[in-house]
Amino acid sequence: MPPTPSEPCAIIIFGSTGDLAQRKLIPALYALAREGRLDPRSPLVGFSRSESGDGAMAARLKAAVTEAEGGTLPDPAAWEQFTRRLHAFQGGYDDAESYRKLKVLLDGLDAAAGTAGSRLWYLAVPPSAYAQIVRHLGAAGLVPRGTGHLARGWNRVIIEKPFGHDLPTALALNDEIATVLSEDQTYRIDHYLGKETVQNIIVLRFGNGIFEPLWNRRYIDSIQITVGETIGIGSRGRFYEEAGALRDIVQNHLLQLLALVAMEPPVANDADAIRDEKVKVLRAIRPIPRSEVDRYAVRGQYGEGTVRQEAARAYRKEPNVAPESATETYVAMKLMIENWRWAGVPFYLRTGKRLARTATEVAIQYTKIPHLLFQNIPAEQMRPNTLVLRIQPDEGISLSIGAKAPGAEMEIKPVDLDFSYERSFGDHPTPAYERLILDAIRGDASLFIRDDGVKSTWSVVQPIIEHWQSAPPPVFPNYASGSWGPAAADELLARDHRRWRNV
């Protein structure tokens, strides 16, 4: 049965010549169009400061899509149809006249395509431009307030991360955007939430009767969430010098994963109900006093080393990085959630660049069995059960159990019960940006961040930001490329008589 296309709307991408648009957004929109999920009447307008015309835009985007598809355009006929909806628009983000001209263009496209004023705006621009673009959209009458949930003539604005630089700037940005857009028009995106395996956390927990009864402090010893990458910062030196791993990964990706794992069952499968429960969990995280940050958080920076049998240079040798940079490329922390479900259960989070392996996973370690029936079995054979949710790569779920090994002796071996998306469903999971763009067109904000969610995540990391800004960093670099991070991260868990999982 062919997919039902979304309703027609104009899609406007600010920053259409930028890296995000070319690597992610345009390939995602082309895939949606090729699969029949994007209405063929929906025009696509690329707003940039340098675009030179529709033909040049089409040629540039064709090269970008071809590269994203591995060097071959999968369906040239579909691409030709796709190019008919492309419209280049050259203008300045802070130029009022550009927005007046844009309104004329969009009104004409509405009349020709029958989009009835429904528009999806995507701000794929530097964070410094978010507020000024929204202000101009409001001043030009391009985003009538309160049109987020209308059946026709709606306006929704997708805003990329980072949303703010710290808690005060995030609150200020929220306030400024709220003067133009209502909350139901504001779609703060975190592409991690669009991954199939992240969404499957909700299904695993609330769609299977065997897990939810055991999903609490009585049965779970601890939870580890890992986002590891073998890559360095590449060409993102200027961005990373301002952001660092705490802002780039912890404040959004890691805390969003924590919220999905730890939240209470929502009262309904809708955006507000799900986001209500996520925010409750984030608010329940025990605040870390600035004076105790070093007990709960570790930072690191990669040095030289070997990754996948190739030499890797130190962070301070990367382009556009200060020779004595104190920016962290690794963060590990311990968080406690103060509610009935999770009291006493530590959540260990870690992320880093230039680690031994690229892997994102959530590992739930269950408590040890209360009575050791098998007295003569070596302790290393009696491992606690662990449920692992693999976000990437090899998306899937595994559960480790103890089983008797064949033979006359009582010997217990750990084995994994394993589910793989690829083996079970054949098709690769839908890419995150395809899912999120389609959800925004449909008006489903379940996988987007609400204003109170932004405040809650920044509140968790703000004491760490302030302490690290005022306290001298460790001697950097403090971990070799190709390792699993600094020794202090191992010590963080060793104090609790635990250790990091081998990923």
Short mmCIF file of C-alpha atoms in Angstrom, two decimals:
data_model
loop_
_atom_site.label_atom_id
_atom_site.label_comp_id
_atom_site.label_asym_id
_atom_site.label_seq_id
_atom_site.Cartn_x
_atom_site.Cartn_y
_atom_site.Cartn_z
CA MET A 1 0.00 0.00 0.00
CA PRO A 2 1.58 3.33 -1.07
CA PRO A 3 2.24 5.89 1.69
CA THR A 4 -0.21 8.73 2.15
CA PRO A 5 1.49 12.01 1.26
CA SER A 6 1.55 14.84 3.75
CA GLU A 7 -0.71 17.81 3.16
CA PRO A 8 0.74 20.44 0.80
CA CYS A 9 2.78 23.24 2.34
CA ALA A 10 5.59 25.57 1.41
CA ILE A 11 8.93 24.59 2.97
CA ILE A 12 11.38 27.44 3.49
CA ILE A 13 14.96 26.68 4.52
CA PHE A 14 17.03 29.55 5.88
CA GLY A 15 20.68 28.75 5.27
CA SER A 16 20.03 26.56 2.23
CA THR A 17 23.66 26.75 1.08
CA GLY A 18 24.97 25.62 4.46
CA ASP A 19 26.38 22.28 5.52
CA LEU A 20 23.30 21.09 7.42
CA ALA A 21 20.94 21.83 4.55
CA GLN A 22 23.08 20.12 1.96
CA ARG A 23 24.11 17.05 3.98
CA LYS A 24 20.86 16.36 5.85
CA LEU A 25 17.82 18.45 5.00
CA ILE A 26 17.73 18.36 1.19
CA PRO A 27 18.55 14.61 1.04
CA ALA A 28 15.78 14.01 3.60
CA LEU A 29 13.24 16.06 1.64
CA TYR A 30 14.23 14.37 -1.62
CA ALA A 31 13.81 10.94 0.01
CA LEU A 32 10.36 11.91 1.33
CA ALA A 33 9.37 13.10 -2.15
CA ARG A 34 10.75 9.98 -3.85
CA GLU A 35 8.88 7.74 -1.41
CA GLY A 36 5.61 9.59 -2.00
CA ARG A 37 5.38 10.97 1.52
CA LEU A 38 5.84 14.63 0.56
CA ASP A 39 2.96 16.15 -1.37
CA PRO A 40 4.13 16.87 -4.95
CA ARG A 41 2.56 20.34 -4.80
CA SER A 42 4.78 21.43 -1.86
CA PRO A 43 7.30 24.04 -3.06
CA LEU A 44 10.76 24.28 -1.49
CA VAL A 45 12.32 27.73 -1.09
CA GLY A 46 16.01 28.07 -0.29
CA PHE A 47 16.72 31.36 1.51
CA SER A 48 20.39 32.30 1.53
CA ARG A 49 22.62 35.32 1.28
CA SER A 50 24.46 33.98 -1.79
CA GLU A 51 22.05 31.93 -3.94
CA SER A 52 22.31 32.84 -7.63
CA GLY A 53 19.17 31.32 -9.16
CA ASP A 54 16.96 28.24 -9.38
CA GLY A 55 19.22 26.44 -11.86
CA ALA A 56 22.37 26.94 -9.83
CA MET A 57 20.51 25.86 -6.69
CA ALA A 58 19.28 22.67 -8.38
CA ALA A 59 22.76 21.79 -9.65
CA ARG A 60 24.35 22.37 -6.24
CA LEU A 61 21.71 20.34 -4.42
CA LYS A 62 21.94 17.51 -6.95
CA ALA A 63 25.64 17.20 -6.15
CA ALA A 64 24.85 17.22 -2.43
CA VAL A 65 22.14 14.53 -2.73
CA THR A 66 24.34 12.39 -4.97
CA GLU A 67 27.10 12.50 -2.37
CA ALA A 68 24.63 11.69 0.43
CA GLU A 69 23.41 8.67 -1.57
CA GLY A 70 26.91 7.26 -1.91
CA GLY A 71 27.83 8.72 -5.29
CA THR A 72 24.82 7.68 -7.37
CA LEU A 73 21.49 9.43 -7.70
CA PRO A 74 19.02 6.56 -7.09
CA ASP A 75 16.14 7.84 -9.20
CA PRO A 76 16.99 10.53 -11.80
CA ALA A 77 13.34 10.84 -12.87
CA ALA A 78 12.29 11.52 -9.30
CA TRP A 79 15.04 14.12 -9.02
CA GLU A 80 13.80 15.91 -12.12
CA GLN A 81 10.34 16.10 -10.57
CA PHE A 82 11.88 17.28 -7.31
CA THR A 83 13.75 20.13 -9.02
CA ARG A 84 10.46 21.58 -10.28
CA ARG A 85 9.56 22.54 -6.73
CA LEU A 86 12.90 24.30 -6.00
CA HIS A 87 12.99 28.08 -5.72
CA ALA A 88 16.13 30.05 -4.85
CA PHE A 89 15.74 33.24 -2.86
CA GLN A 90 18.62 35.59 -2.14
CA GLY A 91 18.28 37.88 0.86
CA GLY A 92 19.71 39.04 4.16
CA TYR A 93 18.65 37.54 7.47
CA ASP A 94 18.46 41.01 9.01
CA ASP A 95 17.04 42.87 5.98
CA ALA A 96 13.34 43.82 6.28
CA GLU A 97 12.99 44.30 2.52
CA SER A 98 14.05 40.68 1.92
CA TYR A 99 11.13 39.45 4.00
CA ARG A 100 8.67 41.65 2.12
CA LYS A 101 9.91 40.18 -1.15
CA LEU A 102 9.76 36.70 0.33
CA LYS A 103 6.11 37.25 1.26
CA VAL A 104 5.31 38.17 -2.34
CA LEU A 105 7.04 35.00 -3.59
CA LEU A 106 5.25 32.76 -1.07
CA ASP A 107 1.84 34.28 -1.73
CA GLY A 108 2.36 33.50 -5.41
CA LEU A 109 3.43 29.93 -4.64
CA ASP A 110 0.40 29.46 -2.37
CA ALA A 111 -1.90 30.47 -5.21
CA ALA A 112 -0.14 28.28 -7.77
CA ALA A 113 0.31 25.17 -5.59
CA GLY A 114 -2.81 25.35 -3.44
CA THR A 115 -0.87 25.37 -0.16
CA ALA A 116 -3.36 27.81 1.43
CA GLY A 117 -0.72 29.59 3.47
CA SER A 118 0.57 26.47 5.25
CA ARG A 119 4.32 26.87 5.73
CA LEU A 120 7.16 25.02 7.43
CA TRP A 121 10.10 27.26 8.25
CA TYR A 122 13.49 25.67 8.95
CA LEU A 123 16.25 27.78 10.56
CA ALA A 124 19.41 25.95 9.46
CA VAL A 125 21.53 28.96 10.38
CA PRO A 126 24.02 29.92 13.10
CA PRO A 127 22.32 30.33 16.52
CA SER A 128 23.06 34.06 16.49
CA ALA A 129 20.54 34.44 13.64
CA TYR A 130 17.57 32.64 15.26
CA ALA A 131 16.06 35.61 17.05
CA GLN A 132 16.52 38.13 14.25
CA ILE A 133 14.94 35.82 11.66
CA VAL A 134 11.93 35.17 13.90
CA ARG A 135 11.55 38.90 14.59
CA HIS A 136 11.52 39.70 10.87
CA LEU A 137 9.09 36.88 10.12
CA GLY A 138 6.73 38.36 12.67
CA ALA A 139 7.17 41.94 11.49
CA ALA A 140 6.47 40.93 7.88
CA GLY A 141 3.29 39.08 8.86
CA LEU A 142 4.70 35.79 7.63
CA VAL A 143 3.95 33.75 10.77
CA PRO A 144 0.54 34.73 12.17
CA ARG A 145 0.64 33.91 15.86
CA GLY A 146 -1.19 30.83 17.09
CA THR A 147 -1.26 29.05 13.73
CA GLY A 148 0.64 25.96 14.84
CA HIS A 149 -2.30 23.58 15.04
CA LEU A 150 -4.60 24.89 12.31
CA ALA A 151 -5.75 22.35 9.74
CA ARG A 152 -5.02 24.80 6.92
CA GLY A 153 -2.95 27.95 6.79
CA TRP A 154 -0.61 26.82 9.59
CA ASN A 155 2.93 28.07 10.31
CA ARG A 156 5.56 26.02 12.18
CA VAL A 157 9.17 27.01 12.74
CA ILE A 158 11.92 24.41 13.26
CA ILE A 159 14.84 25.76 15.26
CA GLU A 160 18.12 23.85 15.32
CA LYS A 161 20.35 23.30 18.31
CA PRO A 162 22.14 24.70 20.19
CA PHE A 163 19.20 26.57 21.69
CA GLY A 164 21.11 29.02 23.85
CA HIS A 165 24.67 28.91 25.18
CA ASP A 166 23.74 28.46 28.84
CA LEU A 167 20.66 28.80 31.04
CA PRO A 168 20.38 32.63 30.94
CA THR A 169 20.80 32.84 27.15
CA ALA A 170 18.37 29.96 26.57
CA LEU A 171 15.73 31.65 28.73
CA ALA A 172 16.30 34.95 26.93
CA LEU A 173 15.97 33.25 23.52
CA ASN A 174 12.79 31.50 24.65
CA ASP A 175 11.32 34.84 25.76
CA GLU A 176 12.28 36.61 22.54
CA ILE A 177 10.85 33.91 20.29
CA ALA A 178 7.68 33.80 22.38
CA THR A 179 6.96 37.43 21.48
CA VAL A 180 6.37 36.29 17.88
CA LEU A 181 5.56 32.57 17.96
CA SER A 182 3.19 30.61 20.17
CA GLU A 183 4.60 27.43 21.69
CA ASP A 184 2.60 25.25 19.30
CA GLN A 185 4.41 26.93 16.39
CA THR A 186 7.89 26.41 17.86
CA TYR A 187 9.64 23.12 17.02
CA ARG A 188 13.05 22.88 18.74
CA ILE A 189 14.75 19.96 17.05
CA ASP A 190 17.15 17.36 18.44
CA HIS A 191 17.84 14.88 15.65
CA TYR A 192 18.64 12.10 18.16
CA LEU A 193 14.96 11.94 19.05
CA GLY A 194 14.15 11.03 15.44
CA LYS A 195 16.17 7.81 15.52
CA GLU A 196 14.04 4.66 15.41
CA THR A 197 15.81 3.09 18.36
CA VAL A 198 15.30 6.19 20.51
CA GLN A 199 11.57 6.09 19.76
CA ASN A 200 11.63 2.37 20.50
CA ILE A 201 12.50 3.12 24.14
CA ILE A 202 8.88 4.16 24.64
CA VAL A 203 7.58 1.03 22.87
CA LEU A 204 9.92 -1.27 24.79
CA ARG A 205 8.84 0.17 28.12
CA PHE A 206 5.14 0.72 27.63
CA GLY A 207 4.30 -1.81 24.91
CA ASN A 208 5.69 -4.89 26.67
CA GLY A 209 4.31 -6.16 29.96
CA ILE A 210 7.54 -7.87 31.03
CA PHE A 211 9.70 -4.72 31.31
CA GLU A 212 7.73 -1.93 32.97
CA PRO A 213 7.10 -3.81 36.26
CA LEU A 214 10.90 -4.21 36.64
CA TRP A 215 11.77 -0.67 35.55
CA ASN A 216 12.49 0.85 38.98
CA ARG A 217 14.87 1.05 41.94
CA ARG A 218 13.84 -2.36 43.33
CA TYR A 219 15.26 -4.23 40.35
CA ILE A 220 17.70 -1.85 38.66
CA ASP A 221 21.14 -1.23 40.11
CA SER A 222 22.37 1.49 37.76
CA ILE A 223 22.03 2.87 34.24
CA GLN A 224 24.81 3.91 31.85
CA ILE A 225 24.23 6.08 28.77
CA THR A 226 27.10 6.35 26.31
CA VAL A 227 27.56 8.51 23.20
CA GLY A 228 31.01 7.68 21.88
CA GLU A 229 32.62 8.79 18.63
CA THR A 230 35.88 7.82 16.96
CA ILE A 231 35.93 11.03 14.93
CA GLY A 232 37.51 14.26 16.08
CA ILE A 233 36.04 17.69 15.55
CA GLY A 234 37.06 17.92 11.89
CA SER A 235 36.37 21.38 10.48
CA ARG A 236 34.20 22.42 13.46
CA GLY A 237 37.04 23.98 15.46
CA ARG A 238 35.47 27.41 15.86
CA PHE A 239 32.12 25.95 16.91
CA TYR A 240 33.67 23.45 19.30
CA GLU A 241 35.83 26.06 20.99
CA GLU A 242 32.62 27.86 21.97
CA ALA A 243 30.53 24.79 22.74
CA GLY A 244 32.53 21.83 23.99
CA ALA A 245 31.12 18.37 24.68
CA LEU A 246 28.97 19.49 27.62
CA ARG A 247 26.89 21.86 25.49
CA ASP A 248 27.17 19.90 22.24
CA ILE A 249 26.05 16.47 23.50
CA VAL A 250 25.21 16.33 27.22
CA GLN A 251 22.73 19.21 27.47
CA ASN A 252 20.60 17.84 24.64
CA HIS A 253 21.22 14.29 23.37
CA LEU A 254 22.25 12.60 26.62
CA LEU A 255 19.65 14.28 28.81
CA GLN A 256 16.91 13.56 26.29
CA LEU A 257 17.86 9.88 26.32
CA LEU A 258 17.85 9.92 30.12
CA ALA A 259 14.39 11.49 30.16
CA LEU A 260 12.93 8.81 27.86
CA VAL A 261 14.49 6.01 29.90
CA ALA A 262 13.41 7.39 33.28
CA MET A 263 10.03 9.07 32.67
CA GLU A 264 6.74 7.84 34.08
CA PRO A 265 4.09 6.37 31.73
CA PRO A 266 2.37 9.24 29.87
CA VAL A 267 -1.40 9.48 30.12
CA ALA A 268 -1.66 9.40 26.30
CA ASN A 269 0.49 8.88 23.24
CA ASP A 270 0.55 12.54 22.28
CA ALA A 271 3.08 15.35 22.29
CA ASP A 272 2.09 17.16 25.46
CA ALA A 273 1.60 14.01 27.55
CA ILE A 274 5.02 12.61 26.57
CA ARG A 275 6.80 15.91 27.06
CA ASP A 276 5.06 16.47 30.41
CA GLU A 277 6.62 13.28 31.78
CA LYS A 278 10.06 14.04 30.33
CA VAL A 279 10.11 17.44 31.98
CA LYS A 280 9.04 15.95 35.34
CA VAL A 281 12.05 13.63 35.26
CA LEU A 282 14.47 16.41 34.32
CA ARG A 283 13.15 18.54 37.16
CA ALA A 284 13.64 15.61 39.55
CA ILE A 285 17.38 15.37 38.86
CA ARG A 286 19.23 16.29 42.03
CA PRO A 287 20.96 19.65 41.48
CA ILE A 288 24.75 19.49 41.64
CA PRO A 289 26.10 22.29 43.87
CA ARG A 290 29.01 24.14 42.27
CA SER A 291 31.18 23.15 45.23
CA GLU A 292 30.60 19.45 44.45
CA VAL A 293 30.92 19.43 40.66
CA ASP A 294 34.28 17.66 40.77
CA ARG A 295 32.66 14.76 42.67
CA TYR A 296 29.98 14.26 40.03
CA ALA A 297 31.49 15.37 36.69
CA VAL A 298 34.71 14.73 34.80
CA ARG A 299 36.05 16.53 31.74
CA GLY A 300 38.70 15.49 29.30
CA GLN A 301 40.44 16.49 26.09
CA TYR A 302 41.95 14.12 23.56
CA GLY A 303 45.61 14.00 22.75
CA GLU A 304 47.51 12.16 20.06
CA GLY A 305 46.85 8.48 19.59
CA THR A 306 45.70 5.79 17.20
CA VAL A 307 42.09 5.36 16.07
CA ARG A 308 41.20 2.42 13.81
CA GLN A 309 44.90 1.86 13.15
CA GLU A 310 45.39 5.43 11.95
CA ALA A 311 47.34 8.15 13.69
CA ALA A 312 45.19 10.88 15.20
CA ARG A 313 46.35 14.32 16.19
CA ALA A 314 45.56 16.05 19.46
CA TYR A 315 42.58 18.38 19.81
CA ARG A 316 44.90 21.37 20.26
CA LYS A 317 46.42 20.60 16.86
CA GLU A 318 43.05 20.70 15.08
CA PRO A 319 42.29 23.66 12.75
CA ASN A 320 40.90 26.78 14.45
CA VAL A 321 41.64 25.47 17.96
CA ALA A 322 43.67 27.50 20.44
CA PRO A 323 47.10 25.97 21.22
CA GLU A 324 46.33 26.00 24.97
CA SER A 325 42.60 25.34 24.66
CA ALA A 326 40.74 24.30 27.82
CA THR A 327 37.69 23.07 25.86
CA GLU A 328 36.47 19.63 26.85
CA THR A 329 35.99 16.92 24.22
CA TYR A 330 34.91 14.35 26.83
CA VAL A 331 32.42 14.49 29.69
CA ALA A 332 31.39 11.85 32.22
CA MET A 333 28.96 12.46 35.05
CA LYS A 334 26.80 10.87 37.69
CA LEU A 335 23.22 12.04 38.12
CA MET A 336 20.62 11.04 40.69
CA ILE A 337 16.86 11.30 40.16
CA GLU A 338 14.96 12.09 43.33
CA ASN A 339 11.60 10.43 42.91
CA TRP A 340 10.00 7.19 44.09
CA ARG A 341 10.88 5.20 40.99
CA TRP A 342 14.59 6.02 40.89
CA ALA A 343 15.67 6.96 44.43
CA GLY A 344 19.18 5.63 44.97
CA VAL A 345 19.79 4.52 41.35
CA PRO A 346 22.78 6.31 39.77
CA PHE A 347 22.65 7.36 36.12
CA TYR A 348 26.13 7.48 34.60
CA LEU A 349 26.49 9.53 31.41
CA ARG A 350 29.54 9.80 29.16
CA THR A 351 30.38 11.21 25.76
CA GLY A 352 33.61 11.86 23.93
CA LYS A 353 35.40 12.46 20.68
CA ARG A 354 38.25 10.25 19.44
CA LEU A 355 37.20 7.29 21.56
CA ALA A 356 37.90 3.64 20.81
CA ARG A 357 34.56 3.02 19.12
CA THR A 358 31.58 4.85 17.71
CA ALA A 359 28.58 3.71 19.70
CA THR A 360 25.48 5.15 21.32
CA GLU A 361 23.73 2.92 23.83
CA VAL A 362 21.71 2.77 27.02
CA ALA A 363 22.71 -0.05 29.40
CA ILE A 364 20.34 -0.96 32.23
CA GLN A 365 22.08 -3.14 34.80
CA TYR A 366 19.76 -5.11 37.05
CA THR A 367 20.51 -5.88 40.69
CA LYS A 368 22.37 -9.01 41.71
CA ILE A 369 20.35 -12.05 42.68
CA PRO A 370 19.54 -11.87 46.42
CA HIS A 371 20.66 -15.42 47.33
CA LEU A 372 23.58 -17.21 45.77
CA LEU A 373 22.19 -20.65 45.10
CA PHE A 374 25.30 -21.72 43.20
CA GLN A 375 27.91 -21.51 45.97
CA ASN A 376 30.73 -23.11 44.00
CA ILE A 377 30.35 -20.95 40.91
CA PRO A 378 33.12 -18.30 40.49
CA ALA A 379 31.83 -14.78 41.05
CA GLU A 380 32.81 -13.66 37.54
CA GLN A 381 30.33 -16.16 36.08
CA MET A 382 27.43 -14.69 38.09
CA ARG A 383 27.08 -11.43 36.23
CA PRO A 384 24.00 -9.26 36.77
CA ASN A 385 21.53 -9.16 33.91
CA THR A 386 22.00 -6.20 31.59
CA LEU A 387 19.51 -4.82 29.08
CA VAL A 388 21.26 -2.84 26.33
CA LEU A 389 19.45 -0.51 23.94
CA ARG A 390 21.74 0.07 20.95
CA ILE A 391 20.97 3.43 19.36
CA GLN A 392 23.79 3.25 16.80
CA PRO A 393 25.36 1.42 15.04
CA ASP A 394 23.72 -2.01 14.65
CA GLU A 395 20.45 -0.70 16.04
CA GLY A 396 18.74 -3.15 18.34
CA ILE A 397 18.27 -4.52 21.85
CA SER A 398 20.10 -7.23 23.78
CA LEU A 399 19.48 -8.85 27.16
CA SER A 400 22.27 -10.73 28.89
CA ILE A 401 21.30 -13.76 30.96
CA GLY A 402 23.16 -16.58 32.66
CA ALA A 403 22.79 -20.06 31.12
CA LYS A 404 24.25 -23.43 32.00
CA ALA A 405 27.07 -24.43 29.70
CA PRO A 406 26.88 -27.96 28.24
CA GLY A 407 28.75 -30.57 30.25
CA ALA A 408 28.73 -32.59 33.44
CA GLU A 409 29.82 -29.69 35.63
CA MET A 410 27.63 -26.78 36.73
CA GLU A 411 29.18 -23.95 34.77
CA ILE A 412 27.30 -20.75 34.03
CA LYS A 413 28.03 -18.72 30.93
CA PRO A 414 26.63 -15.27 30.04
CA VAL A 415 24.66 -15.28 26.78
CA ASP A 416 22.79 -12.54 24.94
CA LEU A 417 19.22 -12.58 23.72
CA ASP A 418 19.57 -10.24 20.78
CA PHE A 419 17.20 -8.26 18.57
CA SER A 420 18.51 -6.44 15.50
CA TYR A 421 16.44 -3.99 13.47
CA GLU A 422 18.14 -4.98 10.24
CA ARG A 423 17.72 -8.73 10.78
CA SER A 424 14.12 -8.44 11.93
CA PHE A 425 12.74 -5.81 9.56
CA GLY A 426 15.17 -5.87 6.63
CA ASP A 427 14.86 -2.18 5.81
CA HIS A 428 17.20 0.29 7.40
CA PRO A 429 15.58 2.58 9.98
CA THR A 430 14.09 5.80 8.65
CA PRO A 431 16.72 8.55 8.91
CA ALA A 432 16.04 10.96 11.76
CA TYR A 433 15.61 14.11 9.68
CA GLU A 434 13.05 12.45 7.41
CA ARG A 435 10.95 11.45 10.40
CA LEU A 436 11.23 14.82 12.15
CA ILE A 437 10.45 16.92 9.08
CA LEU A 438 7.41 14.77 8.35
CA ASP A 439 6.25 15.03 11.98
CA ALA A 440 6.53 18.82 11.83
CA ILE A 441 4.44 18.94 8.65
CA ARG A 442 1.84 16.76 10.38
CA GLY A 443 1.89 18.96 13.48
CA ASP A 444 3.17 16.20 15.77
CA ALA A 445 5.60 17.77 18.25
CA SER A 446 6.19 14.61 20.34
CA LEU A 447 9.86 14.39 19.31
CA PHE A 448 10.59 18.11 19.64
CA ILE A 449 11.66 20.02 22.75
CA ARG A 450 9.19 22.23 24.61
CA ASP A 451 10.20 25.51 26.25
CA ASP A 452 10.17 24.06 29.78
CA GLY A 453 12.24 21.13 28.53
CA VAL A 454 14.93 23.53 27.33
CA LYS A 455 14.96 25.25 30.72
CA SER A 456 15.19 21.92 32.55
CA THR A 457 18.15 20.54 30.58
CA TRP A 458 20.14 23.76 30.89
CA SER A 459 19.37 23.86 34.61
CA VAL A 460 21.03 20.46 35.03
CA VAL A 461 24.33 21.50 33.40
CA GLN A 462 24.47 25.16 34.45
CA PRO A 463 26.38 24.54 37.73
CA ILE A 464 28.93 22.49 35.80
CA ILE A 465 29.32 25.24 33.19
CA GLU A 466 29.88 27.85 35.89
CA HIS A 467 32.35 25.72 37.85
CA TRP A 468 34.38 24.75 34.80
CA GLN A 469 34.53 28.38 33.68
CA SER A 470 35.94 29.49 37.04
CA ALA A 471 38.12 26.51 38.02
CA PRO A 472 41.37 25.63 36.23
CA PRO A 473 40.96 22.57 33.99
CA PRO A 474 42.90 19.34 34.48
CA VAL A 475 46.19 19.01 32.68
CA PHE A 476 45.05 18.67 29.07
CA PRO A 477 45.22 16.50 27.07
CA ASN A 478 44.33 13.81 29.58
CA TYR A 479 43.31 10.90 27.35
CA ALA A 480 44.81 9.43 24.22
CA SER A 481 42.88 9.24 20.98
CA GLY A 482 41.62 5.68 20.60
CA SER A 483 41.10 5.15 24.33
CA TRP A 484 37.87 5.28 26.36
CA GLY A 485 38.62 8.59 28.05
CA PRO A 486 40.53 9.92 31.06
CA ALA A 487 41.37 7.84 34.13
CA ALA A 488 39.26 10.20 36.24
CA ALA A 489 36.13 8.84 34.49
CA ASP A 490 36.97 5.33 35.67
CA GLU A 491 37.57 6.67 39.17
CA LEU A 492 34.13 8.31 39.13
CA LEU A 493 32.52 4.86 38.99
CA ALA A 494 35.16 3.10 41.07
CA ARG A 495 34.14 5.23 44.04
CA ASP A 496 30.73 3.54 43.78
CA HIS A 497 32.35 0.10 43.30
CA ARG A 498 31.23 0.03 39.67
CA ARG A 499 32.92 0.30 36.30
CA TRP A 500 32.05 1.38 32.79
CA ARG A 501 30.61 -1.23 30.48
CA ASN A 502 32.72 -2.53 27.61
CA VAL A 503 30.89 -1.08 24.61
#
